[in-house]
Amino acid sequence: MDRSLEFGAFMEKFLLNPPPSSSPQNLLLNGLTFAAKDIFDVEGYVTGFGNPDWARTHPAATSTAPTVLAVLTAGATCVGKTVMDEMAYSINGENVHYGTPINPCAPDRVPGGSSSGSAVAVAAKLVDFSLGTDTGGSVRVPAAYCGILGFRPSHAVVSRAGVIPMAQSFDTVGWFARDPVILKRVGRVLLQLPDVDPVRPSHVIIPDDCFQLLNTQSNRVTEIVIKSVEKLFGSQVVKHANLGEYVGDRVPSLEHFMDKGNEHQGYIPSLIALSAAMRSLQRFEFKNNHGEWVTTVNPQLGPGISERVWEAVRTTDENIETCHLVKSELCGALNALLEDFGVLVIPTVPGPPPKLQTKGCSLETFRVRAFSLLSISGVSGICQVSIPLGTYDNLPVAVSLLAKHGADGFLLNLVETLYGTLTEQDEVANKSGC
């Protein structure tokens, strides 16, 4: 098929059918199609990791990743592997070697990475759902940019076997869908969850400081969410908070990463420190995983990626123990804040997707704000779902819901319950010109 008709989403097309079943109609994913990011092993195919030098220097996989096998066994059909950012080290979705998948929501904008092709395949309706990975934001960002649902599960609850590691302290297997029902079905398979009745959230926290990081329309987004929650659960569950202050008070180890030079005035200091800790540990683990290969092969890497990869290769183990302390302190603090059935609402990203081939220096402010938000669940390991909220100025808008570590089933049920009301409120906001 003409690559342009497939939005440049696929690295290669093939067909993996589900194994025979005596009662296929009872399978959760029966009849659905999916694609997998080129970071998942599929027996007989080289796992390319977004880079031709990696593909050239690695043999074909001898087994298939358990997550891919799980959705196949649940009745889904795999139609191919999708394009990704090189070595999973970007949130843009631009790949100089294989081309940048076209964002169906905004063709002149980046699709988001590193699971770019997986998000585009779902947004363009080429598949029913897709698999990606999320280390620093690689499912949440492309979901937001492409106007679809994206789920990052609690850390370490979905198998990462047969998936090339980027940084194990943050790596998760996530997934995309256009429909909350399918999103939940995939989650039930990967998380091995029974079908349980939805539970009402005990409290829904709106951190006003986080919404101030939005480039535009922060009031519109919070209003849509609050009205939806109030309509379904009553106004008493909505709480406002200052998340930056809470994190600063409850995560003492962040002091080591605070910006002493005030370079980031106008941002949220504790969340800037959080993203600094995340990047430090990410670089260290990336070096341990791939530093030897990088220095031996000296691969061709695209702009932005090359600088990040070589910075990681040159990193030291300074502050690594403190990074792990930050992780455990933050997880404890957020689990205490959310309790069993609380929800935290934040912008997924600080604004619409940047234009294609925007220079890195002009994206710096956006990236700082983005990683302030993305590091909340990234560092703590709690679960997060990005939900599309229509468009503003013809560009996609998204919001995220977060729940405590292990509350993935609760969160998937909540998305299904809230989704229709959020869509209605978005339409009301559009008609009123908000």
Coordinates of C-alpha atoms in Angstrom, one line a residue:
M1 CA 0.0 0.0 0.0
D2 CA 1.1 3.6 -0.7
R3 CA 2.9 4.8 2.5
S4 CA 1.2 8.2 2.3
L5 CA -2.2 6.5 2.7
E6 CA -0.9 5.0 6.0
F7 CA 0.3 8.3 7.3
G8 CA 3.9 7.0 7.5
A9 CA 2.9 5.1 10.7
F10 CA 4.4 1.7 9.9
M11 CA 7.9 0.4 9.8
E12 CA 6.7 -2.8 8.2
K13 CA 3.4 -4.5 7.7
F14 CA 2.7 -8.2 8.5
L15 CA -0.1 -10.3 9.8
L16 CA 0.0 -12.1 13.2
N17 CA -3.4 -13.8 13.7
P18 CA -4.7 -14.8 17.1
P19 CA -4.2 -18.5 18.0
P20 CA -7.3 -20.7 17.4
S21 CA -9.9 -20.6 20.2
S22 CA -12.9 -22.8 20.9
S23 CA -15.0 -19.7 21.6
P24 CA -13.4 -16.7 20.0
Q25 CA -16.5 -14.5 20.6
N26 CA -15.8 -14.7 24.3
L27 CA -12.3 -13.2 23.9
L28 CA -12.0 -9.6 25.1
L29 CA -10.2 -8.4 22.0
N30 CA -11.9 -10.6 19.4
G31 CA -11.9 -9.1 15.9
L32 CA -9.8 -6.1 16.8
T33 CA -6.6 -5.0 15.0
F34 CA -3.5 -3.6 16.6
A35 CA 0.1 -2.4 15.8
A36 CA 3.2 -2.5 18.0
K37 CA 6.0 0.0 18.4
D38 CA 9.3 -1.2 16.9
I39 CA 10.6 -1.7 20.5
F40 CA 8.7 -4.9 21.1
D41 CA 10.2 -8.2 20.1
V42 CA 8.2 -10.2 17.5
E43 CA 9.6 -13.6 16.7
G44 CA 11.4 -13.6 13.3
Y45 CA 11.6 -9.8 13.0
V46 CA 14.5 -7.5 13.9
T47 CA 13.5 -5.1 16.7
G48 CA 14.8 -1.8 15.1
F49 CA 14.6 0.6 18.1
G50 CA 14.0 3.5 15.6
N51 CA 17.6 3.4 14.2
P52 CA 19.0 1.7 11.1
D53 CA 22.4 1.1 12.7
W54 CA 20.6 -0.7 15.6
A55 CA 18.7 -2.8 13.2
R56 CA 21.8 -3.6 11.2
T57 CA 23.8 -4.8 14.3
H58 CA 21.1 -6.9 15.9
P59 CA 19.6 -10.3 14.9
A60 CA 15.9 -11.1 14.5
A61 CA 14.0 -11.8 17.7
T62 CA 13.8 -15.5 18.7
S63 CA 10.6 -15.0 20.7
T64 CA 7.6 -12.5 21.0
A65 CA 7.1 -10.1 23.9
P66 CA 4.6 -11.4 26.4
T67 CA 2.5 -8.3 26.1
V68 CA 2.1 -8.8 22.3
L69 CA 1.3 -12.5 22.9
A70 CA -1.3 -11.5 25.5
V71 CA -3.3 -9.3 23.2
L72 CA -3.0 -11.9 20.4
T73 CA -4.3 -14.6 22.7
A74 CA -7.2 -12.3 23.7
G75 CA -8.3 -12.4 20.0
A76 CA -6.6 -9.3 18.4
T77 CA -4.7 -9.4 15.1
C78 CA -1.4 -7.6 14.8
V79 CA -0.9 -5.8 11.4
G80 CA 2.6 -4.6 11.8
K81 CA 5.3 -2.6 13.6
T82 CA 5.3 1.2 13.9
V83 CA 7.8 4.0 13.6
M84 CA 9.3 5.4 16.7
D85 CA 11.9 8.0 17.8
E86 CA 15.4 6.8 17.8
M87 CA 16.3 4.8 20.9
A88 CA 13.0 6.2 22.4
Y89 CA 14.9 9.4 23.3
S90 CA 12.4 12.1 22.3
I91 CA 8.9 13.3 22.8
N92 CA 8.6 14.9 19.3
G93 CA 8.0 12.0 17.0
E94 CA 10.4 13.1 14.2
N95 CA 12.6 10.4 12.7
V96 CA 15.3 11.5 10.2
H97 CA 15.8 7.9 8.9
Y98 CA 12.3 6.6 8.5
G99 CA 10.3 9.8 8.2
T100 CA 7.9 11.5 10.6
P101 CA 4.5 9.9 10.9
I102 CA 1.8 12.4 9.8
N103 CA -0.4 13.7 12.7
P104 CA -4.0 13.2 11.4
C105 CA -5.2 15.9 13.8
A106 CA -2.7 18.5 12.6
P107 CA -0.6 17.5 9.6
D108 CA 1.8 20.5 9.9
R109 CA 2.6 19.6 13.6
V110 CA 4.6 16.8 15.2
P111 CA 2.8 13.6 16.2
G112 CA 4.6 13.3 19.5
G113 CA 7.0 10.6 20.5
S114 CA 8.6 8.3 21.0
S115 CA 5.6 6.1 20.3
S116 CA 4.7 8.3 17.2
G117 CA 3.7 5.6 14.7
S118 CA 1.5 3.7 17.3
A119 CA -0.4 6.9 18.1
V120 CA -0.8 7.9 14.4
A121 CA -2.0 4.4 13.4
V122 CA -4.9 4.7 16.0
A123 CA -5.7 8.3 15.3
A124 CA -5.8 7.6 11.5
K125 CA -8.1 4.6 12.1
L126 CA -5.7 2.2 10.6
V127 CA -6.0 -0.1 13.7
D128 CA -8.3 -0.3 16.7
F129 CA -5.6 0.0 19.3
S130 CA -1.8 0.0 19.5
L131 CA 1.0 -0.7 21.9
G132 CA 3.7 1.8 22.9
T133 CA 6.1 2.4 25.7
D134 CA 6.2 5.4 28.0
T135 CA 9.4 6.3 29.9
G136 CA 9.3 10.1 30.1
G137 CA 6.0 10.7 28.3
S138 CA 6.2 8.6 25.1
V139 CA 2.5 7.4 25.2
R140 CA 1.0 10.4 27.0
V141 CA 2.5 13.0 24.6
P142 CA 1.6 11.5 21.3
A143 CA -1.9 10.6 22.6
A144 CA -2.4 14.3 23.5
Y145 CA -1.0 15.6 20.2
C146 CA -3.0 13.1 18.0
G147 CA -6.3 13.6 19.9
I148 CA -6.7 10.0 21.2
L149 CA -6.7 8.2 24.5
G150 CA -3.3 7.0 25.9
F151 CA -2.7 5.0 29.1
R152 CA 0.5 4.8 31.1
P153 CA 0.0 2.0 33.7
S154 CA 1.4 2.0 37.2
H155 CA 5.1 1.2 37.0
A156 CA 6.1 -2.5 36.9
V157 CA 2.5 -3.9 36.7
V158 CA 2.8 -4.8 33.0
S159 CA 5.6 -7.1 31.8
R160 CA 8.4 -5.4 30.0
A161 CA 10.0 -8.7 28.9
G162 CA 10.9 -8.7 25.2
V163 CA 10.9 -4.8 25.2
I164 CA 14.2 -3.0 24.6
P165 CA 14.8 -1.0 27.9
M166 CA 15.3 2.7 27.8
A167 CA 15.5 3.5 31.6
Q168 CA 14.0 0.7 33.8
S169 CA 13.1 3.0 36.7
F170 CA 10.6 4.7 34.4
D171 CA 9.8 2.3 31.5
T172 CA 6.2 1.2 31.2
V173 CA 4.3 -0.6 28.4
G174 CA 1.3 1.7 27.5
W175 CA -1.5 1.6 24.9
F176 CA -3.6 3.8 22.7
A177 CA -7.3 3.7 21.6
R178 CA -9.9 6.0 20.2
D179 CA -12.7 4.5 22.4
P180 CA -12.6 4.2 26.2
V181 CA -14.3 0.8 26.0
I182 CA -11.4 -0.6 23.9
L183 CA -8.9 1.2 26.1
K184 CA -10.3 -0.6 29.1
R185 CA -10.5 -4.0 27.4
V186 CA -6.8 -3.8 26.4
G187 CA -6.1 -2.8 30.0
R188 CA -8.0 -5.8 31.4
V189 CA -5.9 -8.1 29.2
L190 CA -2.5 -6.5 30.0
L191 CA -3.2 -5.9 33.7
Q192 CA -5.1 -9.3 34.1
L193 CA -8.0 -7.5 35.7
P194 CA -11.5 -8.9 36.4
D195 CA -14.5 -6.9 35.2
V196 CA -15.6 -4.9 38.3
D197 CA -18.2 -2.2 38.7
P198 CA -16.9 1.4 38.6
V199 CA -16.2 3.1 42.0
R200 CA -17.1 6.7 42.6
P201 CA -14.0 8.9 43.1
S202 CA -13.7 10.0 46.7
H203 CA -12.1 13.3 45.6
V204 CA -11.0 14.9 42.4
I205 CA -8.1 17.3 42.9
I206 CA -7.5 20.3 40.5
P207 CA -4.0 21.6 41.1
D208 CA -4.4 25.2 39.9
D209 CA -0.7 25.8 39.7
C210 CA -0.3 23.0 37.1
F211 CA -3.0 24.5 34.9
Q212 CA -1.2 27.8 35.0
L213 CA 1.5 26.1 32.9
L214 CA -0.9 25.8 30.0
N215 CA -0.1 28.2 27.1
T216 CA -3.8 29.0 26.6
Q217 CA -7.3 28.2 27.7
S218 CA -6.5 26.8 31.2
N219 CA -9.9 28.1 32.5
R220 CA -11.7 26.4 29.6
V221 CA -10.1 23.0 30.3
T222 CA -10.7 23.1 34.1
E223 CA -14.3 24.2 33.6
I224 CA -15.0 21.3 31.3
V225 CA -13.5 18.8 33.8
I226 CA -15.2 20.4 36.8
K227 CA -18.6 20.5 35.2
S228 CA -18.3 16.9 34.1
V229 CA -17.3 15.7 37.5
E230 CA -20.0 17.7 39.2
K231 CA -22.6 16.4 36.9
L232 CA -21.7 12.8 37.6
F233 CA -20.5 12.8 41.2
G234 CA -21.5 16.1 42.8
S235 CA -19.6 19.3 43.6
Q236 CA -18.4 18.0 47.0
V237 CA -15.8 15.8 45.4
V238 CA -13.9 18.6 43.6
K239 CA -10.9 20.0 45.6
H240 CA -8.4 22.6 44.6
A241 CA -4.7 22.4 45.6
N242 CA -1.3 23.7 44.9
L243 CA 0.6 20.6 43.8
G244 CA 4.0 22.3 43.7
E245 CA 3.9 23.3 47.3
Y246 CA 2.6 19.8 48.4
V247 CA 5.4 18.1 46.5
G248 CA 8.0 20.5 47.8
D249 CA 6.9 19.9 51.4
R250 CA 6.6 16.1 51.1
V251 CA 9.6 15.2 49.0
P252 CA 12.6 16.5 51.0
S253 CA 15.2 14.8 48.7
L254 CA 14.2 17.2 45.9
E255 CA 16.3 19.9 47.6
H256 CA 19.3 18.3 45.8
F257 CA 17.8 19.2 42.4
M258 CA 16.4 22.6 43.1
D259 CA 17.3 25.3 40.6
K260 CA 19.6 27.6 42.7
G261 CA 20.2 30.0 39.9
N262 CA 16.5 30.9 39.4
E263 CA 16.8 30.2 35.7
H264 CA 13.3 28.8 35.6
Q265 CA 11.4 31.7 37.2
G266 CA 7.7 31.5 36.4
Y267 CA 7.6 27.7 36.6
I268 CA 6.9 25.4 39.5
P269 CA 10.3 24.9 41.4
S270 CA 9.5 21.5 42.9
L271 CA 8.3 20.1 39.6
I272 CA 11.4 21.5 37.8
A273 CA 13.5 19.7 40.4
L274 CA 11.4 16.5 39.8
S275 CA 12.1 16.6 36.1
A276 CA 15.8 17.2 36.8
A277 CA 16.0 14.1 39.0
M278 CA 14.1 12.1 36.4
R279 CA 16.5 13.1 33.6
S280 CA 19.6 12.3 35.8
L281 CA 18.4 8.8 36.5
Q282 CA 17.2 8.3 33.0
R283 CA 20.6 9.2 31.5
F284 CA 22.4 7.0 34.0
E285 CA 20.2 3.9 33.2
F286 CA 20.3 4.6 29.4
K287 CA 24.1 4.6 29.6
N288 CA 24.2 1.3 31.5
N289 CA 21.8 -0.2 28.9
H290 CA 23.2 1.2 25.7
G291 CA 26.4 3.1 26.3
E292 CA 28.7 0.4 25.1
W293 CA 26.8 -0.1 21.9
V294 CA 26.7 3.6 21.2
T295 CA 30.5 4.1 21.7
T296 CA 31.3 0.9 19.7
V297 CA 29.0 1.5 16.7
N298 CA 29.0 5.3 16.8
P299 CA 25.5 5.3 15.1
Q300 CA 24.1 8.0 12.9
L301 CA 21.6 9.8 15.1
G302 CA 19.3 12.7 14.2
P303 CA 19.5 16.2 15.6
G304 CA 18.4 16.5 19.3
I305 CA 18.6 12.7 19.7
S306 CA 22.4 12.7 19.1
E307 CA 23.0 15.4 21.8
R308 CA 20.8 13.6 24.3
V309 CA 22.4 10.2 23.7
W310 CA 26.0 11.4 23.9
E311 CA 25.2 13.4 27.1
A312 CA 23.8 10.2 28.6
V313 CA 26.9 8.2 27.6
R314 CA 29.1 10.8 29.3
T315 CA 27.0 10.9 32.5
T316 CA 28.3 9.8 35.9
D317 CA 26.5 8.1 38.9
E318 CA 26.4 11.3 40.9
N319 CA 23.1 11.7 42.8
I320 CA 21.7 8.4 41.6
E321 CA 20.9 7.2 45.2
T322 CA 19.1 10.5 45.8
C323 CA 17.1 10.1 42.6
H324 CA 15.8 6.8 43.9
L325 CA 14.9 8.5 47.2
V326 CA 13.0 11.1 45.3
K327 CA 11.1 8.4 43.5
S328 CA 10.0 6.6 46.7
E329 CA 9.2 9.8 48.6
L330 CA 7.1 11.1 45.7
C331 CA 5.2 7.8 45.3
G332 CA 4.4 7.9 49.1
A333 CA 3.3 11.5 49.0
L334 CA 1.0 11.1 46.0
N335 CA -0.5 7.8 47.3
A336 CA -1.2 9.6 50.6
L337 CA -2.8 12.5 48.7
L338 CA -5.0 10.3 46.5
E339 CA -5.8 7.5 48.9
D340 CA -7.7 4.6 47.4
F341 CA -10.1 6.4 45.1
G342 CA -8.8 9.9 44.6
V343 CA -8.0 11.4 41.2
L344 CA -5.5 14.1 40.3
V345 CA -6.3 16.2 37.1
I346 CA -3.4 17.9 35.2
P347 CA -2.8 19.1 31.7
T348 CA -1.1 16.3 29.7
V349 CA 1.1 18.8 27.9
P350 CA 1.4 22.6 28.2
G351 CA -0.1 23.3 24.8
P352 CA -0.8 22.2 21.3
P353 CA 1.8 20.1 19.3
P354 CA 4.7 22.2 18.0
K355 CA 5.1 22.7 14.3
L356 CA 7.3 20.2 12.3
Q357 CA 11.0 20.9 12.3
T358 CA 10.8 23.6 15.0
K359 CA 14.4 24.3 16.2
G360 CA 15.2 22.8 19.5
C361 CA 16.2 26.1 21.2
S362 CA 12.7 27.6 20.5
L363 CA 11.1 24.6 22.1
E364 CA 13.0 24.9 25.4
T365 CA 10.3 26.7 27.3
F366 CA 7.7 24.2 26.1
R367 CA 9.9 21.2 27.0
V368 CA 10.6 22.6 30.5
R369 CA 6.8 22.9 31.2
A370 CA 6.1 19.6 29.6
F371 CA 8.5 17.6 31.7
S372 CA 7.3 19.4 34.8
L373 CA 3.9 17.8 34.2
L374 CA 5.1 14.5 32.7
S375 CA 7.5 13.8 35.6
I376 CA 4.7 13.6 38.2
S377 CA 3.6 10.1 37.2
G378 CA 6.9 9.3 35.6
V379 CA 8.9 9.6 38.8
S380 CA 6.2 8.4 41.2
G381 CA 5.2 5.4 39.1
I382 CA 1.5 6.1 39.6
C383 CA -1.0 5.5 36.7
Q384 CA -2.1 8.2 34.2
V385 CA -4.5 8.4 31.3
S386 CA -4.5 11.2 28.7
I387 CA -8.0 12.1 27.4
P388 CA -8.7 14.2 24.3
L389 CA -10.9 17.3 24.9
G390 CA -11.7 18.1 21.3
T391 CA -9.8 21.0 19.6
Y392 CA -9.2 24.7 20.2
D393 CA -8.1 26.8 17.2
N394 CA -8.3 23.5 15.2
L395 CA -5.5 22.0 17.4
P396 CA -6.0 19.1 19.8
V397 CA -6.5 19.7 23.5
A398 CA -5.9 17.0 26.2
V399 CA -6.2 16.5 30.0
S400 CA -4.9 13.8 32.2
L401 CA -6.3 11.9 35.2
L402 CA -3.9 10.2 37.6
A403 CA -4.6 7.7 40.4
K404 CA -2.5 6.0 43.0
H405 CA -0.1 3.2 42.2
G406 CA -2.0 0.0 41.5
A407 CA -5.4 1.8 40.9
D408 CA -5.2 1.1 37.1
G409 CA -8.6 -0.7 37.0
F410 CA -10.3 2.1 38.9
L411 CA -8.8 4.7 36.5
L412 CA -9.8 2.7 33.4
N413 CA -13.4 2.4 34.7
L414 CA -13.5 6.2 35.5
V415 CA -12.4 7.1 32.0
E416 CA -15.2 5.0 30.5
T417 CA -17.7 6.7 32.9
L418 CA -16.5 10.3 32.4
Y419 CA -15.7 10.2 28.6
G420 CA -19.2 10.9 27.3
T421 CA -19.8 13.8 29.7
L422 CA -16.4 15.3 29.0
T423 CA -17.2 15.3 25.3
E424 CA -20.6 16.9 25.9
Q425 CA -19.1 19.6 28.1
D426 CA -16.5 20.3 25.5
E427 CA -19.2 20.8 22.8
V428 CA -21.0 23.2 25.2
A429 CA -17.8 25.2 25.7
N430 CA -17.3 25.4 22.0
K431 CA -20.8 26.6 21.3
S432 CA -20.6 29.3 24.0
G433 CA -17.2 30.4 22.6
C434 CA -15.3 29.7 25.8

